[in-house]
Tab-separated table of C-alpha atoms in Angstrom:
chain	number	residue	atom	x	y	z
A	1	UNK	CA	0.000	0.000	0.000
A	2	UNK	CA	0.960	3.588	-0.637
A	3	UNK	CA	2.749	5.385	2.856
A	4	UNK	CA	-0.211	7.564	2.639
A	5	UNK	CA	-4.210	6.528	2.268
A	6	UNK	CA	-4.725	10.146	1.357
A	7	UNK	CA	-1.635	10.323	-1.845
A	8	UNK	CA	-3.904	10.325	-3.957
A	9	UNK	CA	-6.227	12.895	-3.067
A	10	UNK	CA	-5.269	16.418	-5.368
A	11	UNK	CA	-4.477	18.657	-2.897
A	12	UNK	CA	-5.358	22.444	-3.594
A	13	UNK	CA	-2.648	25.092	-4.423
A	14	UNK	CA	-3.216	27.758	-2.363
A	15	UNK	CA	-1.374	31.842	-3.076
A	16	UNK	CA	0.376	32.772	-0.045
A	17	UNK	CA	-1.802	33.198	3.031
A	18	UNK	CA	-0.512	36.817	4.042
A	19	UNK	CA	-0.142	35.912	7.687
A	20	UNK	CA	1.946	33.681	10.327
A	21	UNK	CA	-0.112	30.764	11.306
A	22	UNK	CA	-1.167	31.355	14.667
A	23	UNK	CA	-0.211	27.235	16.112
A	24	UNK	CA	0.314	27.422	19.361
A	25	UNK	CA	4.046	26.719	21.349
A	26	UNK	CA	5.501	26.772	24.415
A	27	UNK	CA	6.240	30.107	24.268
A	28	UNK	CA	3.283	31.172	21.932
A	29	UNK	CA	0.198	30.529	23.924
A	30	UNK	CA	-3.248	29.672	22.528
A	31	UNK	CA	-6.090	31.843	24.171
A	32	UNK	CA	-8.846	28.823	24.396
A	33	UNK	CA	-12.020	29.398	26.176
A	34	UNK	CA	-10.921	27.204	29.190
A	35	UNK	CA	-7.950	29.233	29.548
A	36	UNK	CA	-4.354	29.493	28.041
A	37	UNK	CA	-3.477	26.230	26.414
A	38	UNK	CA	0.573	25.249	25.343
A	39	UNK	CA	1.758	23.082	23.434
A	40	UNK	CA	5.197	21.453	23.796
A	41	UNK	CA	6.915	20.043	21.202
A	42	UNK	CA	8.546	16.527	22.152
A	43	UNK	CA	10.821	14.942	18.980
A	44	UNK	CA	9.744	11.484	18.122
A	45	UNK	CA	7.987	11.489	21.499
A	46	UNK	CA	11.001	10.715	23.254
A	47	UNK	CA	10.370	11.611	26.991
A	48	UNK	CA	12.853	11.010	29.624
A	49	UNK	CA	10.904	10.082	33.068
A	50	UNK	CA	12.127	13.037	34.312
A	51	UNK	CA	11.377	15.262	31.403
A	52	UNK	CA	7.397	13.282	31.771
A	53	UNK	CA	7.733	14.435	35.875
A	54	UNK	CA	8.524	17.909	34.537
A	55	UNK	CA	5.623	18.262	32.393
A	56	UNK	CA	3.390	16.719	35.507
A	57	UNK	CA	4.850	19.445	37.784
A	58	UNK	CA	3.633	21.887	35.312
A	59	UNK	CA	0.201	21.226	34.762
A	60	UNK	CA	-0.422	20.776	37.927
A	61	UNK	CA	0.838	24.285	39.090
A	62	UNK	CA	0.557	25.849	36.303
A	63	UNK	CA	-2.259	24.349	34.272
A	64	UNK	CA	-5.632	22.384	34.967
A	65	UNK	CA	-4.162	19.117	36.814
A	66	UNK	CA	-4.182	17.124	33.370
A	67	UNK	CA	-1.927	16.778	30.105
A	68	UNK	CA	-2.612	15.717	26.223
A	69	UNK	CA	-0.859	14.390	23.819
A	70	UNK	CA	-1.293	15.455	20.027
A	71	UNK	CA	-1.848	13.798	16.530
A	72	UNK	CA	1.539	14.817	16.635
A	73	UNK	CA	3.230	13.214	19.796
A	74	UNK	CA	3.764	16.271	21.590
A	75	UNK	CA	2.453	17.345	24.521
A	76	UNK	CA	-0.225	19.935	25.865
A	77	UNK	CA	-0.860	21.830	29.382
A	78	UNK	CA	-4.667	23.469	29.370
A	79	UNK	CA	-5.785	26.055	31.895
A	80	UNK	CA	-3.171	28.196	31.908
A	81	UNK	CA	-2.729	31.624	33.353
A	82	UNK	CA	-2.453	34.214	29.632
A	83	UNK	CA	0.828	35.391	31.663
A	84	UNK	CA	2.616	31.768	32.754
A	85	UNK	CA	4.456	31.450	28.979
A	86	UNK	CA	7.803	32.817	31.005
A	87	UNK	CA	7.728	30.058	33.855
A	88	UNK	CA	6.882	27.813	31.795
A	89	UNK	CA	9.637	28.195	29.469
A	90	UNK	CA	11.766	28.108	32.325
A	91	UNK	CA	10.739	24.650	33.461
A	92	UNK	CA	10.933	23.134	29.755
A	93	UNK	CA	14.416	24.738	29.493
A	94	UNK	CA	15.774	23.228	32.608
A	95	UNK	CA	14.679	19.404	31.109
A	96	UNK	CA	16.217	20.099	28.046
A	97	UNK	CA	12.560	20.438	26.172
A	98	UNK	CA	12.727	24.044	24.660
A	99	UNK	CA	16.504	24.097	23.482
A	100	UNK	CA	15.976	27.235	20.788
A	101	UNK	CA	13.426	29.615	21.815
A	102	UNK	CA	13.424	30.821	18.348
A	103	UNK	CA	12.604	27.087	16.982
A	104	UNK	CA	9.832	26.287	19.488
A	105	UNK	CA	7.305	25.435	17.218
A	106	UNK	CA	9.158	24.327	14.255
A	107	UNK	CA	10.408	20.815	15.729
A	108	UNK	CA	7.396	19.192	14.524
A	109	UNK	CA	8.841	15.578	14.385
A	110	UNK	CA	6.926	12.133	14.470
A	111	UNK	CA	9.587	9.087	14.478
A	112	UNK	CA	8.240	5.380	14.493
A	113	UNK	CA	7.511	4.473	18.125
A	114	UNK	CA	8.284	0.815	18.065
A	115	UNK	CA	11.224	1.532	16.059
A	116	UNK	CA	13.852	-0.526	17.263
A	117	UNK	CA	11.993	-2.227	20.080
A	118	UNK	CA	10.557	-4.879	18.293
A	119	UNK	CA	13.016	-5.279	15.043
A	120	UNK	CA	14.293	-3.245	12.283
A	121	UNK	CA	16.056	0.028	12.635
A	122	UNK	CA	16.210	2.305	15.687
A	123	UNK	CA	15.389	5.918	15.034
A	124	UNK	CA	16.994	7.251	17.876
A	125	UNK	CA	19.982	8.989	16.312
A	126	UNK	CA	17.720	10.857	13.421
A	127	UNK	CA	15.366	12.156	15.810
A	128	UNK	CA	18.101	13.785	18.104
A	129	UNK	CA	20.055	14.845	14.154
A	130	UNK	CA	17.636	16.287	12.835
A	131	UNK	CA	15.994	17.974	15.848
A	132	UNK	CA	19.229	19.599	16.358
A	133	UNK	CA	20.068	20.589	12.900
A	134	UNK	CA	16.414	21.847	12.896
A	135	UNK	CA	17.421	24.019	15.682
A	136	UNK	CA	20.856	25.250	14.628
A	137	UNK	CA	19.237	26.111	10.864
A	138	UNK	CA	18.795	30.424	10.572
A	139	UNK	CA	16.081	29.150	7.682
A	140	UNK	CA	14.361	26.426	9.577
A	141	UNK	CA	12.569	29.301	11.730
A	142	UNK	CA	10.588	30.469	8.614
A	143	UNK	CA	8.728	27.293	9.085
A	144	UNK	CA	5.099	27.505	10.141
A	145	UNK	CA	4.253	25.456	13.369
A	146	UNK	CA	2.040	23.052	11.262
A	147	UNK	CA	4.987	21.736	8.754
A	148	UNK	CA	6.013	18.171	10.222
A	149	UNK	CA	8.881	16.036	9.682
A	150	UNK	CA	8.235	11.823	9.395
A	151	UNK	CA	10.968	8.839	10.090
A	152	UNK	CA	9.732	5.898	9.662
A	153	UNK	CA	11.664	2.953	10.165
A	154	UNK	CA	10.271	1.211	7.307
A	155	UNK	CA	7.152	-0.346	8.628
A	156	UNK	CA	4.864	2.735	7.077
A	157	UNK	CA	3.219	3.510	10.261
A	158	UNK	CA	4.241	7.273	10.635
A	159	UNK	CA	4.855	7.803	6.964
A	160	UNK	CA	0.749	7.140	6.577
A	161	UNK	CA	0.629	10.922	8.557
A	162	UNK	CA	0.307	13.201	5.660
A	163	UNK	CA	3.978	14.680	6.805
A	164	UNK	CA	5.835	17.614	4.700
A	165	UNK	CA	9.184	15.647	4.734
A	166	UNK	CA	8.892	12.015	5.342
A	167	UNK	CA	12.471	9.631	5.906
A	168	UNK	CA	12.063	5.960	5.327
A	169	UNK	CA	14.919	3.830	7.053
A	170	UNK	CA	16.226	1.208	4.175
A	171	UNK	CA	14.742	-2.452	4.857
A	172	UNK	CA	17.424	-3.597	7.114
A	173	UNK	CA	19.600	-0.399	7.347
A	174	UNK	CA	20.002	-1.779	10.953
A	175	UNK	CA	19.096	-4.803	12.404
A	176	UNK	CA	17.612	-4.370	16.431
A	177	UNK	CA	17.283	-7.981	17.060
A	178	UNK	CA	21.030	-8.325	17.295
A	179	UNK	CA	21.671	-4.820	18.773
A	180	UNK	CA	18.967	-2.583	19.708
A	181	UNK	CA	21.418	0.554	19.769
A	182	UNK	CA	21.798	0.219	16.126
A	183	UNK	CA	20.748	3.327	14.479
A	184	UNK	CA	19.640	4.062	11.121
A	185	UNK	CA	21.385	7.611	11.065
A	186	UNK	CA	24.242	7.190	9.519
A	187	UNK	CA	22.865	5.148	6.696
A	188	UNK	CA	20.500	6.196	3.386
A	189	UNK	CA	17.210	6.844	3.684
A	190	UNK	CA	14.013	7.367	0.934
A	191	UNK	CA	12.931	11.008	1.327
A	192	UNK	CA	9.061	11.771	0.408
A	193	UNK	CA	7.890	15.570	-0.446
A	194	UNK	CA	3.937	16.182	0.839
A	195	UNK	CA	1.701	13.884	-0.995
A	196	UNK	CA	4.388	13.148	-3.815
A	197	UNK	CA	3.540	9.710	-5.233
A	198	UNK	CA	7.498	8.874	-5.849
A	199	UNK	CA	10.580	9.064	-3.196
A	200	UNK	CA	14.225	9.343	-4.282
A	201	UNK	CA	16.956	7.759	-2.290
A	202	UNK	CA	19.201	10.425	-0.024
A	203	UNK	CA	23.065	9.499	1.920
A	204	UNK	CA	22.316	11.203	4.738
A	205	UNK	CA	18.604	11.228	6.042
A	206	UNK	CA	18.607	13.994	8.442
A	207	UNK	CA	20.702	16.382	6.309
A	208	UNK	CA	18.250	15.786	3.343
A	209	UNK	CA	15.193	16.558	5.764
A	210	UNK	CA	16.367	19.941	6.897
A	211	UNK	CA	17.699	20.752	3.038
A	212	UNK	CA	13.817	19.766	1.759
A	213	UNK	CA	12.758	22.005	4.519
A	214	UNK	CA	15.134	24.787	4.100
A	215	UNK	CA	14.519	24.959	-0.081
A	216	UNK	CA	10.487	24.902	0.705
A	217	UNK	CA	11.361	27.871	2.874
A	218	UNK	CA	12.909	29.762	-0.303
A	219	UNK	CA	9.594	28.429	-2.454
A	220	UNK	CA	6.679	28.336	-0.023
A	221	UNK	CA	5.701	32.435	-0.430
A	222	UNK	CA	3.385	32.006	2.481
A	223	UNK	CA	2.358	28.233	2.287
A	224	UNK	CA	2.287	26.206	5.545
A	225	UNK	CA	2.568	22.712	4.051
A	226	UNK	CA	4.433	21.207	1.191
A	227	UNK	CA	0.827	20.280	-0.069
A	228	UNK	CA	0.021	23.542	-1.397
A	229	UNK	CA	2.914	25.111	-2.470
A	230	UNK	CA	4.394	22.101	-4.270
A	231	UNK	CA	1.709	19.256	-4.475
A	232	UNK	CA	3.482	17.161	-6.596
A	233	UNK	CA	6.658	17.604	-5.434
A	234	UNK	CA	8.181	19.093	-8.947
A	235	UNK	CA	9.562	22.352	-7.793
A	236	UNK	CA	11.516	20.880	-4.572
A	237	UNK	CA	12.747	17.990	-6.467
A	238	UNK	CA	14.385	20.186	-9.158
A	239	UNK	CA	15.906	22.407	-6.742
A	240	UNK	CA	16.945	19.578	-4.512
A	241	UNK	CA	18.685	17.454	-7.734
A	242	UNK	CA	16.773	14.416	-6.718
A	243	UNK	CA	16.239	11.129	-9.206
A	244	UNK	CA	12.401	9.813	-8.360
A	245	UNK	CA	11.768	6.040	-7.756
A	246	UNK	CA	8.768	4.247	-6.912
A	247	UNK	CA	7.408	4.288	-3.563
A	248	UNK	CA	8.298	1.071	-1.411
A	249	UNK	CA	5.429	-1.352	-0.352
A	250	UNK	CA	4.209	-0.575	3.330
A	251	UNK	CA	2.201	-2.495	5.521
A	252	UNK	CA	1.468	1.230	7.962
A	253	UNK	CA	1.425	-1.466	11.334
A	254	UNK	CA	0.759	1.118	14.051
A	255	UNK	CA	1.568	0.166	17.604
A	256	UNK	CA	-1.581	-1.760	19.604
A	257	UNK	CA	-2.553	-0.718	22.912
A	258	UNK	CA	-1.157	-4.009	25.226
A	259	UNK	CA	2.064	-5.468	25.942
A	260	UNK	CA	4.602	-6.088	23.694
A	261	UNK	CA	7.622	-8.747	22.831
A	262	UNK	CA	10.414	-6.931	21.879
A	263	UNK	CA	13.639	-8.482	19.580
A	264	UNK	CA	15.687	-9.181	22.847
A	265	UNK	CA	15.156	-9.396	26.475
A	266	UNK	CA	15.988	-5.474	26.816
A	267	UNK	CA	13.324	-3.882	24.243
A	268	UNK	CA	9.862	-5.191	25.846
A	269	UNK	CA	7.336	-3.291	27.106
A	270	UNK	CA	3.734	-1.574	27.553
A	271	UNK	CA	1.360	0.643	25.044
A	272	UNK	CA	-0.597	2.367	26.757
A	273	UNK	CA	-3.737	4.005	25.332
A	274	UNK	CA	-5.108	7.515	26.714
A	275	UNK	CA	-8.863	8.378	26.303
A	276	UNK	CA	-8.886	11.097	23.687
A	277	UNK	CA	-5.026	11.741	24.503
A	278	UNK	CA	-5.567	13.116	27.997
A	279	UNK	CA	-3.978	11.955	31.654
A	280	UNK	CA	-4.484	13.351	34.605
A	281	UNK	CA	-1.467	14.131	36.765
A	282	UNK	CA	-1.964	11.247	38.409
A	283	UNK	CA	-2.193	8.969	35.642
A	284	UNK	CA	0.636	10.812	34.078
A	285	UNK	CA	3.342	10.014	36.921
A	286	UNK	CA	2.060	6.811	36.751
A	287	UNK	CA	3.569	6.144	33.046
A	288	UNK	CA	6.421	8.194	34.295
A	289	UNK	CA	8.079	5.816	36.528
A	290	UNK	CA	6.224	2.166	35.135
A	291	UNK	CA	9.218	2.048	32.833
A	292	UNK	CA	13.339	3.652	31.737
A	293	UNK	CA	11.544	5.949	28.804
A	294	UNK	CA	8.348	7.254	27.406
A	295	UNK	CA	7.743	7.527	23.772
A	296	UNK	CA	4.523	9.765	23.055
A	297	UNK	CA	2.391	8.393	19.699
A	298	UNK	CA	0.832	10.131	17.526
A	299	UNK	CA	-2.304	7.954	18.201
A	300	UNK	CA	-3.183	9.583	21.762
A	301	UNK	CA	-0.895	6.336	23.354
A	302	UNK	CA	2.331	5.901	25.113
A	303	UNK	CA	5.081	3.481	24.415
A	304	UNK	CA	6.457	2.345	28.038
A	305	UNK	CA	10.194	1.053	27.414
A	306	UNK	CA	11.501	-1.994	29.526
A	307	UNK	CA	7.944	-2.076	31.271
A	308	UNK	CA	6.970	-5.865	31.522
A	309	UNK	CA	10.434	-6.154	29.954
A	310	UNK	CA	12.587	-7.209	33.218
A	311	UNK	CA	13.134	-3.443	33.378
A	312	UNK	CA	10.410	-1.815	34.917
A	313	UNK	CA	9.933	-1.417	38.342
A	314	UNK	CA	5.880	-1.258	38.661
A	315	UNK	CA	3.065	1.537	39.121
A	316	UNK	CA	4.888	3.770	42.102
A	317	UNK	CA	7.944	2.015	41.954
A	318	UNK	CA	6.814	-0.946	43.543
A	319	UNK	CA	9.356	-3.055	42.646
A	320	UNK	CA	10.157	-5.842	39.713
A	321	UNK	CA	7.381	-8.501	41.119
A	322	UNK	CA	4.742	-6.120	40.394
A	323	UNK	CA	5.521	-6.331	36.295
A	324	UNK	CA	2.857	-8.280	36.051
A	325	UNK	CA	0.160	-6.977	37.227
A	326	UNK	CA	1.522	-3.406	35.899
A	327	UNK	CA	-1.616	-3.410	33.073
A	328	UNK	CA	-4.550	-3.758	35.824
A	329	UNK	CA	-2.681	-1.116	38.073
A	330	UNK	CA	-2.652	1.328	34.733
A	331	UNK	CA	-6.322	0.148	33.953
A	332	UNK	CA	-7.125	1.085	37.467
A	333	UNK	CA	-6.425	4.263	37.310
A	334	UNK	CA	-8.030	4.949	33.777
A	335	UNK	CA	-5.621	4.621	31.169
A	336	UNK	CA	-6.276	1.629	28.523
A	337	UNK	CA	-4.798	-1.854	27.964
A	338	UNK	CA	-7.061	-3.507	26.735
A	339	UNK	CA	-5.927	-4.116	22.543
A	340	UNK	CA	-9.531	-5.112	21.854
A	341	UNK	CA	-11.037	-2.144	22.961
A	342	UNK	CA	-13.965	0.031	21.403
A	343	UNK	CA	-11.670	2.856	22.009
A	344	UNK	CA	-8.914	1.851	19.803
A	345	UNK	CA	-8.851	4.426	17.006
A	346	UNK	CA	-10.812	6.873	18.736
A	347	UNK	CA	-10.409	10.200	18.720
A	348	UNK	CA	-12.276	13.756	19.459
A	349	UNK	CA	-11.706	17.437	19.703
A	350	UNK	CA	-11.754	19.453	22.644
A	351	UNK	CA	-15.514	20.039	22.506
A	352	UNK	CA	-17.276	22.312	24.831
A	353	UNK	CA	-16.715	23.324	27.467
A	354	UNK	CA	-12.959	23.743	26.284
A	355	UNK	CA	-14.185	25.568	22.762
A	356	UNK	CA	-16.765	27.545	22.373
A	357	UNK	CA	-16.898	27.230	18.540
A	358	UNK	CA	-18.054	23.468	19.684
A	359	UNK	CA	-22.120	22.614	20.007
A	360	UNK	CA	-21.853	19.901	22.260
A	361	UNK	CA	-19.677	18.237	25.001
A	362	UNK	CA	-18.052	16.035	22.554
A	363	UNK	CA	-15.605	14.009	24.817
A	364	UNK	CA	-18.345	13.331	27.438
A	365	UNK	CA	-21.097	11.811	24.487
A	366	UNK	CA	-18.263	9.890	23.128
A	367	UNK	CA	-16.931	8.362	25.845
A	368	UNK	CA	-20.500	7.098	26.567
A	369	UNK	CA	-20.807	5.680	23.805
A	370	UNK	CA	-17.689	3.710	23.500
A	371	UNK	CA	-18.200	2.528	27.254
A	372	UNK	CA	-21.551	1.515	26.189
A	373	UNK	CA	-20.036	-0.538	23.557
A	374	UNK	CA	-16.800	-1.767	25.295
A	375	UNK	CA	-19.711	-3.265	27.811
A	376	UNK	CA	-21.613	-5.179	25.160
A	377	UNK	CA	-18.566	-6.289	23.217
A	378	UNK	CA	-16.401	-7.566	26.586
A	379	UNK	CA	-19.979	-9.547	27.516
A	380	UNK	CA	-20.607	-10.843	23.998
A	381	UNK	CA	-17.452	-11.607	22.365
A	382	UNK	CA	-13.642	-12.072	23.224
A	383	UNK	CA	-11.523	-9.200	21.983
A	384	UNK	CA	-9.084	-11.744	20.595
A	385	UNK	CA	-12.113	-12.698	18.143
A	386	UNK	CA	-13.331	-9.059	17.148
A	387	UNK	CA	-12.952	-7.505	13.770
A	388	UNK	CA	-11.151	-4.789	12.988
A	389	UNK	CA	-13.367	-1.148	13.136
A	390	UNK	CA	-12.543	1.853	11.284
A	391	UNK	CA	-11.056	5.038	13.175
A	392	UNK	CA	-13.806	7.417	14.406
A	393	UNK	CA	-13.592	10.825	15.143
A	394	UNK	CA	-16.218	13.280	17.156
A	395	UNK	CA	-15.941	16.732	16.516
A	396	UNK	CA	-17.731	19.653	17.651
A	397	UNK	CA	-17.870	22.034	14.497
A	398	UNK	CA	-17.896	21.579	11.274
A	399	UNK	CA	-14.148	22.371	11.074
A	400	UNK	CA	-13.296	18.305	12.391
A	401	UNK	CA	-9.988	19.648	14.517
A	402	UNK	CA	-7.607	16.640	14.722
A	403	UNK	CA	-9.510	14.138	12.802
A	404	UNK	CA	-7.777	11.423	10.752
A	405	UNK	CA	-6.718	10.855	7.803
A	406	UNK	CA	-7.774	8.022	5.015
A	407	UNK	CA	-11.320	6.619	6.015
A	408	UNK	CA	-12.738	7.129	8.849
A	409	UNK	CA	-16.323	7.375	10.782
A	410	UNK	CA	-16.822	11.299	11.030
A	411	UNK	CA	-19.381	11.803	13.890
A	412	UNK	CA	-20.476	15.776	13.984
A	413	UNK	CA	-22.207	17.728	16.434
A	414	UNK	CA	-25.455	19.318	14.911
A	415	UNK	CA	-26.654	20.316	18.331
A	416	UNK	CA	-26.410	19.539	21.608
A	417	UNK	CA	-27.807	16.035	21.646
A	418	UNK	CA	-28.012	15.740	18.224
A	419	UNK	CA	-24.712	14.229	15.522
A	420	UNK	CA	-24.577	13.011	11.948
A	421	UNK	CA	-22.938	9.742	11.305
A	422	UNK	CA	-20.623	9.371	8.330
A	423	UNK	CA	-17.847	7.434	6.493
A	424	UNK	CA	-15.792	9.817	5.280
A	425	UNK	CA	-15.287	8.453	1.753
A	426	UNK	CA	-18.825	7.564	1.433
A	427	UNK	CA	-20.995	10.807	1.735
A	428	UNK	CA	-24.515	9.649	1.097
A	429	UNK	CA	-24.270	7.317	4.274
A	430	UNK	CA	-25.288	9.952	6.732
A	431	UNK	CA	-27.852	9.858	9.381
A	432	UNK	CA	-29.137	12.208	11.890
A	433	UNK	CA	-28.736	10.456	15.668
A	434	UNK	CA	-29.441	11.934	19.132
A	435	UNK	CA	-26.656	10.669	21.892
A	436	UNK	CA	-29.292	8.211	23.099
A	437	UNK	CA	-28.763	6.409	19.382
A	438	UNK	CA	-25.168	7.116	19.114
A	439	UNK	CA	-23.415	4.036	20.483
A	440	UNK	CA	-25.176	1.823	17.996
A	441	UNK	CA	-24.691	3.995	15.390
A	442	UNK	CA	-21.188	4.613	15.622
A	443	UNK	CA	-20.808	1.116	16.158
A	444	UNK	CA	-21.870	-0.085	12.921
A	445	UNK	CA	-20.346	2.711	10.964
A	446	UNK	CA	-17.180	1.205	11.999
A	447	UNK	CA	-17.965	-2.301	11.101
A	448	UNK	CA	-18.319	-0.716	7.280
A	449	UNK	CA	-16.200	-2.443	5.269
């Protein structure tokens, strides 16, 4: 399969938008209607456990007591004070998570989460490259807060993002069942431009990103994304001197809430899935010390490295014996474990009371739903034994913040009580549902094959 379900799609061409895109940062804070909110950006969603403490500190005295992660794999703190950007900044800076003021929001990098854990090439090295080239690049800060850098290890799970510059590791540039500090970032990479249906083959994978990034720069005139200034991929690849190939097959295996086998005794561990991306405090320091790192996904999850691996040392540091039972203690307090759940794939935008562009309290009517269902389906039918259901996405507007991409059940607010049901590539299936009708609904929307 193509890296992205959406390559296809034309993609407009847009003139220059006259403005700076107003994304918020760490240091640019977003005026929602709950409060300030900030978003920090976290490379590859590689969190030390004391960069994930940091964060916990934060939100809960700066912020509303709770954190979420992003399409993205960054991190957000809510509830903010208009006025706490400077302390903030402080606190990021002391954990090493705001290391250029000036490139806060442009170090907009997704990286395979399993990469290296469970075979194939580790991604390690490229993040930490390219996040620093990123930040020592005078160009690179001309880059709008939505453009977003891709390494995928191959697998096609974070190349499927719809990413302005996308790396794929060569099958077998470094083999992690031998040696899982083997690192793909010295060797040659494909390189992908926006929704370009070729790549062409690069020596140095981080060095190409931040060239492809630093010519669109030079071209983009006011474009945000590769997609509109370039949606082919012509111009860059002229300026660039690259030779087009065909796009590799990719299988686009994402990482499944439950615990995992990794390709030696030292690269185990835990997904664990958030409901609509957001931990409490509590929860939060929970995934902080279950395991040696965090890796934040861009599907609202967290990768828990040497948890259940011989590594991890249990919910509150309660010592190796409690590995076991480390998934009930997470479930316990919230988070998900479960791989067969209803709330796989299941996503939603703020919703009111957080934005008041939103008609309904999104998050609350879809969590009731997908309890609602989780209930049936764990009484009716092992999870082991349930078919796969497409992504679904609540939103509160009819702008669909954060949905997904490639198909998709789009549920939309119409009113309070009242959404239309839809599969995104198939228009004339909407109906009208009040929440009361919603669980079933949405439920076989997603069984729409």
């Amino acid at each position: 399969m193509s890296p992205s379900p959406a390559a296809s799609e034309p993609a407009p061409v847009r003139a220059a938008r006259g403005r700076d895109d107003a994304c918020p940062g760490a240091l640019r804070l977003h005026l929602a209607d709950d409060g300030a909110l900030a978003r920090v950006r976290v490379p590859g969603g590689l969190l030390s456990s004391d960069q994930a403490l940091a964060l916990a500190l934060a939100a809960e005295e700066l912020g509303d007591g709770a954190l979420e992660t992003t399409s993205r794999g960054n991190v957000q703190l809510r509830g903010l004070a208009a006025d706490a950007g400077a302390e903030l900044a402080l606190r990021l800076g002391a954990v090493g998570l705001l290391p250029s003021l000036p490139h806060d929001r442009v170090r907009n990098i997704v990286a395979t989460p399993l990469a290296g854990l469970d075979g194939g090439a580790q991604l390690g090295g490229w993040v930490r490259e390219l996040d620093a080239l990123l930040c020592g690049s005078e160009p690179a800060r001309k880059l709008s807060g939505r453009f977003l850098f891709a390494l995928d290890d191959g697998r096609g799970d974070v190349a499927s993002l719809d990413a302005d510059v996308t790396l794929i590791a060569h099958a077998g540039a470094a083999d992690a069942s031998a040696d899982v500090s083997a690192d793909a970032s010295t060797d040659g990479a494909l390189l992908r431009l926006g929704r370009a249906d070729w790549c062409a083959e690069v020596p140095h994978g981080p060095r190409a990103a931040l060239a492809a990034a630093e010519a669109f720069v030079q071209l983009a005139d006011g474009a945000w994304r590769v997609r509109e200034a370039d949606p082919d991929g012509a111009l860059l690849a002229e300026r660039l001197g690259l030779r087009r190939r065909a796009l590799p097959e990719l299988t686009g295996r994402r990482p499944v809430v439950g615990a995992f086998a990794g390709a030696n005794a030292r690269s185990g561990g835990l997904v664990v899935g958030l409901r609509f991306g957001r931990a409490t405090v509590e929860q939060w320091r929970a995934l902080a010390t279950a395991g040696e790192e965090l890796r934040v996904t861009p599907w609202r999850s967290v990768v828990l490295l040497g948890a259940g691996a011989g590594a991890g040392a249990g919910v509150g540091g309660a010592g190796a014996g409690a590995e076991a039972a480390l998934p009930a203690q997470l479930a316990a307090l919230g988070l998900r474990t479960d791989p067969g759940s209803p709330w796989e794939q299941a996503t939603a935008c703020t919703g009111a009371p957080g934005c008041v562009k939103s008609l309904a309290d999104v998050r609350a009517d879809a969590a009731a739903a997908l309890d609602l269902v989780a209930g049936e389906a764990l009484a009716e039918t092992p999870h082991a034994n349930r078919p796969a259901a497409l992504p679904v996405h609540w939103s509160g507007c009819a702008r669909r913040c954060g949905h997904p991409v490639g198909r998709w059940v789009d549920a939309l607010a119409t009113g309070p009580t009242t959404y239309r049901i839809t599969n995104s590539q198939q228009p004339d299936s909407a109906i009208e549902v009040t929440t009361q009708q919603m669980a079933a609904a949405v439920a076989d929307a997603r069984r729409t094959t």
